[in-house]
Rosetta silent file (secondary structure, phi, psi, omega in degrees, C-alpha in Angstrom):
SEQUENCE: MTISAVLFDVDGVLLDSAAAHRRVWTSWSRARGLDPEKVWKLTFGRRPEDTVRDAAPHLDPVIERKVLDELLVQKKNSFPPIDGAADLLEALSDSPWAIVTSGDRDSVTERFAAAGLPLPAVQVYGSDVENAKPAPDCFSLAAARLGIPPAACLVVEDAPAGISAAVAAGCHVVGLTTTHSEASLRQAHMCAASLAEVRGVLTARGLLTSP
SCORE:     score description
SCORE:     0.000 S_00000001
   1 L     0.000  144.717  168.594   -0.142    0.086   -0.102 S_00000001
   2 L   -76.361  150.771  162.951    1.166    3.639   -0.968 S_00000001
   3 L  -113.369  127.865  156.769    0.744    6.360    1.500 S_00000001
   4 L   -99.848   -1.726 -176.794    0.469    9.828   -0.333 S_00000001
   5 E   170.417  158.448 -168.010   -0.108   12.030    2.392 S_00000001
   6 E  -135.368  145.053 -157.348   -1.148   11.949    6.486 S_00000001
   7 E  -112.308  126.481  150.467   -4.241   13.294    8.204 S_00000001
   8 E   -96.153  132.338  163.874   -3.634   14.223   11.889 S_00000001
   9 L   -94.268  161.922 -178.958   -6.216   14.545   14.836 S_00000001
  10 L   -62.414  -90.171  179.405   -4.926   17.522   17.374 S_00000001
  11 E   -58.085  114.463  178.585   -5.636   16.293   20.602 S_00000001
  12 L    87.734   13.487  173.985   -3.671   13.417   21.851 S_00000001
  13 L  -117.923  -68.339 -176.636   -2.073   13.411   18.725 S_00000001
  14 L  -110.943  -13.840 -179.389    0.069   16.088   18.285 S_00000001
  15 E  -116.284  141.587 -164.239   -1.062   18.020   21.310 S_00000001
  16 L   -78.300   84.624 -159.341   -0.798   16.651   25.138 S_00000001
  17 L  -133.046    1.220  177.820   -4.124   18.654   25.958 S_00000001
  18 H   -61.833  -24.494  172.396   -6.223   15.507   27.794 S_00000001
  19 H   -89.869  -15.767  179.210   -5.316   16.715   31.336 S_00000001
  20 H   -64.592  -41.719 -177.693   -6.150   20.397   30.299 S_00000001
  21 H   -75.789  -51.144  175.120   -9.630   18.995   28.912 S_00000001
  22 H   -45.815  -43.826  171.937  -10.177   16.470   31.848 S_00000001
  23 H   -69.651  -57.231  171.267  -10.078   19.361   34.075 S_00000001
  24 H   -43.094  -58.144 -163.802  -12.440   21.789   32.284 S_00000001
  25 H   -69.030  -19.516 -167.470  -15.101   18.705   31.476 S_00000001
  26 H   -89.640  -34.873 -178.115  -14.812   17.574   35.211 S_00000001
  27 H   -49.431  -59.996  177.519  -15.642   21.324   36.214 S_00000001
  28 H   -59.647  -26.275 -176.408  -18.469   22.034   34.068 S_00000001
  29 H   -74.839  -25.765 -171.809  -19.924   18.401   34.887 S_00000001
  30 H  -101.531   -6.254  176.694  -20.312   19.142   38.635 S_00000001
  31 L  -104.172   30.638 -178.930  -21.697   22.450   37.961 S_00000001
  32 L  -120.208  -23.945 -159.440  -24.151   20.796   35.884 S_00000001
  33 L    71.838   26.885  176.165  -24.906   17.914   38.414 S_00000001
  34 L  -130.870  150.596 -148.852  -23.654   15.395   36.267 S_00000001
  35 L   -74.429  130.838 -170.523  -21.439   12.696   36.979 S_00000001
  36 H   -52.867  -59.157  176.673  -17.800   13.712   35.549 S_00000001
  37 H   -45.067  -52.498 -173.595  -16.612   10.241   34.947 S_00000001
  38 H   -64.103  -32.668 -142.632  -19.801    9.285   32.562 S_00000001
  39 H  -108.774  -49.755  155.214  -19.413   12.760   30.717 S_00000001
  40 H   -20.983  -65.466 -148.130  -15.146   12.422   30.011 S_00000001
  41 H   -76.555  -32.712  157.363  -15.811    9.142   28.451 S_00000001
  42 L   -79.721   12.485 -166.540  -17.955   11.106   25.833 S_00000001
  43 L   -93.788  -37.956 -168.808  -15.855   13.767   25.013 S_00000001
  44 L   -50.804  118.313  172.939  -13.133   11.969   22.743 S_00000001
  45 L    95.125  -20.986 -176.080  -12.796   12.741   19.435 S_00000001
  46 L   -95.896  176.223 -174.488  -15.814   14.945   19.335 S_00000001
  47 L   -97.629  139.540  163.670  -17.166   18.508   19.213 S_00000001
  48 H   -36.669  -49.084  170.050  -17.978   19.746   22.873 S_00000001
  49 H   -61.113  -23.218 -174.992  -21.459   20.409   21.731 S_00000001
  50 H   -74.648  -99.258  175.376  -21.923   16.715   20.201 S_00000001
  51 H    15.557  -48.947 -163.559  -20.749   15.872   24.127 S_00000001
  52 H  -101.583   -4.042 -179.990  -23.576   17.948   25.595 S_00000001
  53 H   -84.268  -41.000 -160.102  -26.411   16.761   23.253 S_00000001
  54 H   -91.772  -42.927  174.228  -25.477   13.131   24.463 S_00000001
  55 H   -64.887  -46.748 -176.891  -24.570   13.986   28.089 S_00000001
  56 L  -141.686   63.227 -168.755  -26.944   16.299   29.032 S_00000001
  57 L   -57.198   -2.131  178.989  -29.567   16.778   26.708 S_00000001
  58 L   -98.003   -5.384  169.003  -32.157   19.206   28.451 S_00000001
  59 L   -91.537  150.230  158.231  -29.165   21.720   28.035 S_00000001
  60 L   -93.468  135.841 -178.201  -28.499   23.687   24.893 S_00000001
  61 H   -49.668  -51.448 -169.442  -25.522   22.728   23.172 S_00000001
  62 H   -82.654  -21.182  169.688  -24.421   26.161   21.906 S_00000001
  63 H   -51.405  -80.282 -169.979  -24.991   27.919   25.440 S_00000001
  64 H   -36.307  -82.191  161.348  -22.843   25.327   26.829 S_00000001
  65 H   -25.423  -62.207  176.211  -20.258   25.010   24.169 S_00000001
  66 H   -39.747  -40.317 -174.665  -19.680   28.762   24.721 S_00000001
  67 H   -90.047  -17.811  165.721  -18.985   28.015   28.283 S_00000001
  68 H   -90.500  -17.748  156.951  -16.532   25.321   27.876 S_00000001
  69 H   -58.888  -34.945 -148.152  -14.755   27.655   25.229 S_00000001
  70 H   -77.752  -47.878  169.852  -14.602   30.152   28.071 S_00000001
  71 H   -74.687    8.370 -165.712  -12.881   27.710   30.279 S_00000001
  72 H  -125.689  -20.063  124.560  -10.579   26.195   28.114 S_00000001
  73 H   -14.547  -46.708 -168.571   -9.352   29.732   27.640 S_00000001
  74 L   -86.020  -14.975  175.276   -8.341   29.904   30.856 S_00000001
  75 L   -86.652   -7.709 -124.974   -6.229   26.666   30.234 S_00000001
  76 L   -78.558    0.941 -179.959   -4.416   28.261   27.306 S_00000001
  77 L   -99.239   -2.464 -145.027   -0.925   27.313   28.890 S_00000001
  78 L  -111.489    9.121 -150.904   -1.915   23.753   29.293 S_00000001
  79 L  -153.719   77.645  177.933   -1.488   22.142   25.724 S_00000001
  80 L   -86.078  150.172 -158.168    2.198   20.950   25.204 S_00000001
  81 E   -84.073  161.919  170.033    2.884   19.339   22.177 S_00000001
  82 L   -59.135  123.219 -167.875    3.358   15.450   22.046 S_00000001
  83 L   -56.176  148.632 -166.838    6.962   14.043   22.155 S_00000001
  84 L    62.649    0.968 -176.929    8.209   14.015   18.766 S_00000001
  85 H   -69.728  -29.373  170.948    5.193   16.163   17.018 S_00000001
  86 H   -96.990   15.839 -175.360    7.655   18.511   16.036 S_00000001
  87 H   -98.796  -35.337  175.947   10.623   16.578   14.621 S_00000001
  88 H   -39.504  -65.135 -146.389    7.592   14.292   12.716 S_00000001
  89 H   -75.984  -33.950 -179.220    5.859   17.521   11.169 S_00000001
  90 H   -84.416   -9.143  177.406    9.412   19.213    9.827 S_00000001
  91 H   -63.751  -25.836 -143.722   10.299   15.562    8.428 S_00000001
  92 L  -112.973   11.370  173.626    6.726   15.710    6.657 S_00000001
  93 L   -38.224  -72.156  166.407    7.773   19.486    5.472 S_00000001
  94 L   -54.728    9.415 -154.977    8.004   18.389    1.745 S_00000001
  95 L  -156.718  143.574 -153.191    4.985   15.905    2.132 S_00000001
  96 L  -101.951  156.923 -167.264    1.661   16.542    1.974 S_00000001
  97 E  -155.807  158.350  178.246   -0.372   16.634    5.256 S_00000001
  98 E  -164.032  157.322  171.660   -3.129   17.865    7.112 S_00000001
  99 E   -95.029  160.555  169.806   -5.238   18.020   10.435 S_00000001
 100 E  -151.117  110.119  162.053   -8.639   16.841   11.163 S_00000001
 101 E  -140.944  136.435  163.883   -9.869   17.869   14.294 S_00000001
 102 L   -32.814  -41.785 -176.235  -13.145   18.496   16.211 S_00000001
 103 L   -54.285 -164.899 -169.195  -11.771   21.795   17.890 S_00000001
 104 L  -108.658   91.416  166.919  -12.018   25.196   16.799 S_00000001
 105 H     4.735  -87.530 -170.609   -9.655   27.224   14.162 S_00000001
 106 H   -52.384  -38.885  163.275   -8.612   29.859   16.444 S_00000001
 107 H   -60.380  -55.519 -169.707   -7.850   27.649   19.617 S_00000001
 108 H   -59.788  -72.625 -174.174   -5.916   25.107   17.606 S_00000001
 109 H   -32.620  -65.345 -176.729   -3.993   28.192   15.639 S_00000001
 110 H   -86.125    6.658  169.897   -3.006   29.309   18.934 S_00000001
 111 H   -60.386  -51.869 -159.151   -2.414   26.200   20.412 S_00000001
 112 H   -84.959  -51.063  176.093    0.053   25.337   17.681 S_00000001
 113 H   -83.358  -16.647  160.862    1.908   28.430   17.738 S_00000001
 114 H   -62.537  -49.504 -176.372    2.191   28.277   21.708 S_00000001
 115 H   -84.226    5.694  178.847    3.912   24.650   21.440 S_00000001
 116 L    83.812   16.599 -172.620    6.000   25.772   18.448 S_00000001
 117 L  -102.725  135.296 -168.642    4.311   23.415   15.703 S_00000001
 118 L   -91.442  145.928  160.850    3.540   24.695   12.077 S_00000001
 119 L   -90.430  131.693 -173.515    0.312   24.305   10.609 S_00000001
 120 L   -35.759  141.750  164.734   -0.743   22.409    7.301 S_00000001
 121 L   -71.165  -20.220 -178.685   -2.228   24.314    4.362 S_00000001
 122 E  -120.885  122.497 -169.536   -5.010   22.192    4.750 S_00000001
 123 E  -112.034   74.541  161.600   -6.996   22.230    8.230 S_00000001
 124 E   -64.877  128.979 -140.106  -10.317   20.750    8.834 S_00000001
 125 E  -124.841  143.631  153.848  -12.404   22.291   11.898 S_00000001
 126 L   -51.706  -45.331  176.124  -15.489   20.467   13.560 S_00000001
 127 L   -68.196    7.407 -178.191  -17.241   23.807   12.046 S_00000001
 128 L   -91.419    8.954 -168.375  -16.064   22.742    8.574 S_00000001
 129 L  -167.882  120.356 -173.525  -18.616   19.743    8.396 S_00000001
 130 L   -49.142  -49.465 -161.687  -22.260   19.233    9.137 S_00000001
 131 L  -133.669  110.222  167.256  -21.562   15.467   10.713 S_00000001
 132 L  -102.879 -169.507 -162.818  -18.357   15.440   12.786 S_00000001
 133 L   -66.120  141.695    1.552  -16.615   12.401   13.938 S_00000001
 134 L   -83.958   40.552  151.734  -17.717    9.723   14.087 S_00000001
 135 L   -58.560  139.816 -163.963  -19.012   10.545   10.800 S_00000001
 136 L   -98.109    7.019 -172.904  -16.372   10.105    8.052 S_00000001
 137 H   -67.955  -36.915  171.423  -17.048   13.538    6.502 S_00000001
 138 H   -57.785  -48.777  157.469  -14.429   15.619    8.072 S_00000001
 139 H   -71.375  -21.018  170.297  -11.765   13.138    6.687 S_00000001
 140 H   -72.358  -44.631 -165.238  -13.328   12.481    3.186 S_00000001
 141 H   -83.078  -22.496 -178.403  -13.060   16.624    3.008 S_00000001
 142 H   -70.988  -46.299  171.399   -9.649   16.726    4.183 S_00000001
 143 H   -55.949  -41.058  164.027   -8.584   14.182    1.549 S_00000001
 144 H   -45.768  -35.219  176.207  -10.683   16.291   -0.906 S_00000001
 145 H   -97.465   -8.242  173.808   -8.564   19.512   -0.461 S_00000001
 146 L   -82.808   -4.357 -155.924   -5.291   17.587   -0.777 S_00000001
 147 L    55.849   22.613 -168.182   -6.300   16.145   -3.946 S_00000001
 148 L  -137.077  135.224  176.341   -5.648   12.771   -2.805 S_00000001
 149 L   -46.204  170.473  176.739   -7.847    9.169   -2.418 S_00000001
 150 L   -92.560  -59.334  177.207   -8.828    8.682    0.827 S_00000001
 151 L   -61.071   10.612 -179.477   -7.248    5.055    0.644 S_00000001
 152 L  -103.879  -14.844  175.619   -3.904    7.087   -0.517 S_00000001
 153 E   -75.566  111.139 -166.962   -4.353    8.445    3.293 S_00000001
 154 E   -99.882  114.927 -157.809   -2.445    7.394    6.369 S_00000001
 155 E  -102.808   96.256 -170.790   -4.661    8.392    9.625 S_00000001
 156 E  -100.808   93.137  159.817   -3.063    9.407   13.301 S_00000001
 157 L  -136.783  136.550  177.790   -5.964    9.110   15.563 S_00000001
 158 L   -76.511  -26.042 -174.238   -6.069    8.742   19.449 S_00000001
 159 L  -121.404  152.416  155.584   -9.853    8.005   19.949 S_00000001
 160 H   -39.104  -63.819  179.961  -12.686    5.423   18.952 S_00000001
 161 H   -37.468  -48.628 -166.631  -14.630    8.381   17.336 S_00000001
 162 H   -62.483  -71.518  174.368  -11.693    9.632   15.393 S_00000001
 163 H   -55.608  -32.845  154.957  -11.130    6.121   14.150 S_00000001
 164 H   -85.088  -13.555  159.288  -14.510    5.111   12.805 S_00000001
 165 H   -46.569  -48.186 -178.816  -14.593    8.174   11.045 S_00000001
 166 H   -71.932  -48.510 -176.616  -11.168    7.546    9.155 S_00000001
 167 H   -56.556  -55.342 -174.512  -12.186    3.986    8.605 S_00000001
 168 H   -61.827  -40.754  170.176  -15.588    4.933    7.342 S_00000001
 169 H   -38.615  -43.533 -168.294  -13.698    7.363    4.904 S_00000001
 170 L   108.354   -2.243  179.857  -11.707    4.687    3.458 S_00000001
 171 L   -74.858  154.387  170.134   -8.448    5.632    4.989 S_00000001
 172 E   -80.448  166.573  177.160   -5.532    3.535    6.467 S_00000001
 173 E  -168.257  136.613 -160.805   -5.312    4.308   10.324 S_00000001
 174 E  -112.818  134.342 -172.640   -2.835    4.159   12.719 S_00000001
 175 E  -106.756   97.945 -176.368   -4.388    4.202   15.999 S_00000001
 176 E   -61.387  100.808  161.129   -2.011    6.428   19.044 S_00000001
 177 L   -75.994   34.199 -179.882   -2.351    4.746   22.547 S_00000001
 178 L   -77.483  -15.471 -169.369   -1.783    8.241   24.285 S_00000001
 179 L  -138.526  -33.261 -175.276   -5.287    8.589   25.558 S_00000001
 180 L  -125.855  175.695 -171.825   -6.871    4.955   25.135 S_00000001
 181 L   -84.370  149.594  179.569   -5.628    1.353   25.429 S_00000001
 182 H   -61.564  -50.893  164.135   -4.967   -0.644   22.222 S_00000001
 183 H   -49.131  -15.889  146.648   -8.058   -2.785   22.719 S_00000001
 184 H   -57.694  -28.633 -173.456   -9.936    0.436   22.286 S_00000001
 185 L  -126.606   53.992  165.010   -8.823    1.259   19.207 S_00000001
 186 L   -50.696  -44.773  164.006   -9.206   -2.221   17.761 S_00000001
 187 L   -50.735  -23.636  174.184  -10.734   -0.571   14.447 S_00000001
 188 L   -91.217  146.894 -166.789   -7.703    0.553   13.263 S_00000001
 189 L   -50.078  -25.790 -176.287   -5.493   -1.171   10.779 S_00000001
 190 E  -160.130  152.170  159.854   -2.481   -1.027   13.135 S_00000001
 191 E  -120.556 -169.982 -163.850   -1.612    0.883   16.703 S_00000001
 192 E  -151.924  119.588  127.656    1.466    2.810   17.813 S_00000001
 193 L   -12.638  -56.754 -153.495    2.941    3.790   21.070 S_00000001
 194 L  -152.162  141.273 -169.159    4.307    6.726   19.863 S_00000001
 195 H   -58.594  -47.392  172.375    4.820    9.449   17.248 S_00000001
 196 H   -51.756  -44.024 -178.797    8.394    7.934   16.698 S_00000001
 197 H   -67.631  -35.459 -175.492    6.894    4.241   16.064 S_00000001
 198 H   -78.029  -51.071  170.290    4.328    6.246   13.553 S_00000001
 199 H   -40.885  -39.037 -171.444    7.290    8.039   11.633 S_00000001
 200 H   -70.103  -25.746  168.155    8.714    4.600   11.246 S_00000001
 201 H   -39.611  -71.770  174.442    5.394    3.401    9.661 S_00000001
 202 H   -45.671  -36.395 -170.663    5.415    6.343    7.378 S_00000001
 203 H   -77.585  -38.402  156.099    9.051    5.742    6.265 S_00000001
 204 H   -34.779  -36.970 -175.756    8.121    2.254    5.755 S_00000001
 205 L  -107.475   11.303  155.017    5.706    3.116    3.509 S_00000001
 206 L   106.031  -13.133 -173.284    7.871    5.328    1.336 S_00000001
 207 L   -78.261  -22.656  171.797    6.486    8.882    2.417 S_00000001
 208 L  -123.472  136.035  176.942    9.678    9.799    4.552 S_00000001
 209 L   -68.887  -20.489 -174.999   13.208    8.924    3.312 S_00000001
 210 L  -165.123  129.410 -171.879   14.753    8.288    6.699 S_00000001
 211 L   -39.143    0.000    0.000   13.689    6.978   10.014 S_00000001
């Protein structure tokens, strides 16, 4: 199989955001009288408003998204890069790659700048599609913007919802075990424990010329 492009999720793949997100969701859940553990399990790989719809259907997801965004702004220095992210993206500087995230453009742009990570020409955010992860629309859109068939795209994802979306889009998927166990990511075509392992996969598939 030839890989012509890489599509990265952001949270848990390029940015280590789990701790900050967990604090925000715990605070929000307690303020709304919800079980933080149950809510947390609904958050991975999804837009905040979609999580709110499932966790608290009696609340207005638009209003709650604004509240969550305000809480996240207060955590602006809590999104360091995942180990190996900078080196991998630098190695891909001459290759097609994109980010595909359920997050919003302004926050991701700010966090990448703070983390010293480059942004690619193709960026797909949760607001760019009507149906977000686990629907395949976001990955299909990224592949189309790159002009590369989904089957020639390798997706790096850490969340079951994102992996489901990528598989449904027809991409080859590596499950990165930064936030979930390998058993939880069994729908992925393979799993990796680090971005160094992902780099090895890309080298073996011919997208990078050196490990």
